[in-house]
Amino acid sequence: MKTLFFLLLLCSLSLTLPTLSHATTAYPSVPGTASADCSFSDGDTAPLIPPRHEVYGNGRIFDITHRITTAMPSYFSPDGVLGQFLWLPHSMKNGSIANMSVFKLPTHTGTHVDSPGHFFDHYLDAGFDVDTLDLEVLNGPALLVDVPRDKNITAEVMKSLNIPKGVGRVLFRTLNTDRRLMFKNQFDTSYVGFMKDGAKWLVENTDIKLVGIDYLSVAAFDDLITSHLVFLASREIILVEALKLDDIQPGIYSVHCLPLRLQGAEGSPIRCILIK
Ligand SMILES: *[C@@H]1O[C@H](CO)[C@@H](O)[C@H](O)[C@H]1NC(C)=O
Ligand SMILES: *[C@@H]1O[C@H](CO)[C@@H](O)[C@H](O)[C@H]1NC(C)=O
Ligand SMILES: *[C@@H]1O[C@H](CO)[C@@H](O)[C@H](O)[C@H]1NC(C)=O
């Protein structure tokens, strides 16, 4: 145990060396990543330390997906926290030839996408599930913007952002990121999101087709249903929720988001990255 501690200490010290890439020092605030990029080569005595990155390729690729953990907040569980989602029915320790686990998740867990069927029952009946979402909307140039921290996203706020016509994908970073709401293990209804008039303003005055936000819902809790209805009615806008936008400069990136092809599902966990 002592040896392990010593190696981890060495490892974290080496992270501060200037010769190391940006990748190891970015996202200092994201838990679970301190020992990334440390490898040991002295054989049997070295602990195996799996790499866990938030940034790849010398600061070129940002993982904006939250790690799914038992302690992450959840909209759906009665106590507001996800809890156990992974089991290992076939384990090598118990004689299986391989480890093989199963998981069970609400489809709107962590970083996820909503399909039109989420709030429109007739769309779900008609088959507008996550498998029907347009990958061209989910992949392409995107703007990361900071939203004023003192309000929910109203029409006035949307107007003040001055997002040019022609911008098709916007990731809205809000007070939710500053408050580290996705790292708390309790769902918090005071998160920032779109008010109905903000959603309406976006639909009527911009060309935005991908709306990304940094907590579990794009809609503020007080306008939960109405804002979703405004966004999803046309089936042209795709909502990506609970993005991890910590420590990234605002600006233009290429976003890449890929939902699972869950037939019949109105939501899906999604992996999203930004490329500079
Ligand atoms: C394999 O299963 C064992 C338990 O039998 C577990 O401790 C280990 O972490 C598993 N390995 C992987 C790669 O999941
Ligand atoms: C292995 O099997 C034992 C007895 O059936 C059980 O108590 C234990 O939890 C199992 N361990 C794993 C890692 O599945
Ligand atoms: C945003 O709205 C929620 C209710 O939906 C509220 O609790 C919260 O305080 C508001 N946030 C700001 C910054 O006004």
Short mmCIF file of N, CA, C and O in Angstrom, two decimals, residues 1-15 34-36 38 40 47-49:
data_model
loop_
_atom_site.label_atom_id
_atom_site.label_comp_id
_atom_site.label_asym_id
_atom_site.label_seq_id
_atom_site.Cartn_x
_atom_site.Cartn_y
_atom_site.Cartn_z
N MET A 1 0.84 -1.20 0.00
CA MET A 1 0.00 0.00 0.00
C MET A 1 0.87 1.25 0.00
O MET A 1 0.61 2.21 -0.71
N LYS A 2 1.91 1.21 0.86
CA LYS A 2 2.84 2.34 0.92
C LYS A 2 3.49 2.60 -0.44
O LYS A 2 3.64 3.74 -0.87
N THR A 3 3.92 1.49 -1.07
CA THR A 3 4.59 1.60 -2.36
C THR A 3 3.65 2.25 -3.38
O THR A 3 4.04 3.13 -4.14
N LEU A 4 2.41 1.80 -3.34
CA LEU A 4 1.43 2.32 -4.28
C LEU A 4 1.27 3.84 -4.08
O LEU A 4 1.29 4.61 -5.03
N PHE A 5 1.18 4.23 -2.83
CA PHE A 5 1.03 5.64 -2.52
C PHE A 5 2.22 6.44 -3.06
O PHE A 5 2.06 7.48 -3.66
N PHE A 6 3.43 5.87 -2.85
CA PHE A 6 4.64 6.53 -3.28
C PHE A 6 4.64 6.71 -4.81
O PHE A 6 4.92 7.78 -5.33
N LEU A 7 4.26 5.63 -5.49
CA LEU A 7 4.24 5.70 -6.96
C LEU A 7 3.21 6.73 -7.45
O LEU A 7 3.45 7.48 -8.38
N LEU A 8 2.06 6.74 -6.77
CA LEU A 8 1.03 7.70 -7.18
C LEU A 8 1.52 9.13 -6.96
O LEU A 8 1.26 10.02 -7.74
N LEU A 9 2.27 9.31 -5.86
CA LEU A 9 2.80 10.63 -5.55
C LEU A 9 3.78 11.06 -6.63
O LEU A 9 3.68 12.15 -7.19
N LEU A 10 4.69 10.15 -6.96
CA LEU A 10 5.66 10.41 -8.03
C LEU A 10 4.93 10.79 -9.31
O LEU A 10 5.28 11.73 -10.01
N CYS A 11 3.91 9.99 -9.55
CA CYS A 11 3.13 10.16 -10.76
C CYS A 11 2.50 11.54 -10.80
O CYS A 11 2.57 12.24 -11.79
N SER A 12 1.89 11.96 -9.67
CA SER A 12 1.23 13.26 -9.71
C SER A 12 2.27 14.38 -9.78
O SER A 12 2.00 15.43 -10.36
N LEU A 13 3.44 14.16 -9.22
CA LEU A 13 4.48 15.18 -9.33
C LEU A 13 4.90 15.36 -10.79
O LEU A 13 5.06 16.47 -11.27
N SER A 14 5.05 14.22 -11.45
CA SER A 14 5.51 14.29 -12.84
C SER A 14 4.51 15.02 -13.73
O SER A 14 4.87 15.55 -14.76
N LEU A 15 3.27 15.07 -13.30
CA LEU A 15 2.25 15.75 -14.10
C LEU A 15 2.52 17.25 -14.19
O LEU A 15 2.02 17.92 -15.07
N ALA A 34 -6.61 12.10 -11.98
CA ALA A 34 -5.32 12.61 -11.52
C ALA A 34 -4.13 11.83 -12.04
O ALA A 34 -3.09 12.39 -12.34
N SER A 35 -4.27 10.49 -12.17
CA SER A 35 -3.09 9.71 -12.52
C SER A 35 -3.03 9.39 -14.01
O SER A 35 -2.27 8.54 -14.43
N ALA A 36 -3.81 10.07 -14.80
CA ALA A 36 -3.77 9.83 -16.24
C ALA A 36 -2.37 10.06 -16.79
O ALA A 36 -1.63 10.88 -16.27
N CYS A 38 0.27 8.28 -16.66
CA CYS A 38 1.41 7.74 -15.94
C CYS A 38 1.54 6.28 -16.29
O CYS A 38 0.62 5.51 -16.13
N PHE A 40 4.21 2.81 -15.88
CA PHE A 40 5.38 2.29 -15.19
C PHE A 40 5.92 1.12 -16.00
O PHE A 40 5.17 0.38 -16.60
N PRO A 47 2.16 -0.97 -10.04
CA PRO A 47 0.71 -1.10 -10.11
C PRO A 47 0.23 -0.83 -11.54
O PRO A 47 0.87 -0.07 -12.26
N LEU A 48 -0.87 -1.48 -11.89
CA LEU A 48 -1.44 -1.22 -13.22
C LEU A 48 -2.37 -0.02 -13.08
O LEU A 48 -3.34 -0.07 -12.35
N ILE A 49 -2.05 1.05 -13.74
CA ILE A 49 -2.89 2.25 -13.62
C ILE A 49 -3.52 2.57 -14.97
O ILE A 49 -2.84 2.97 -15.91
#
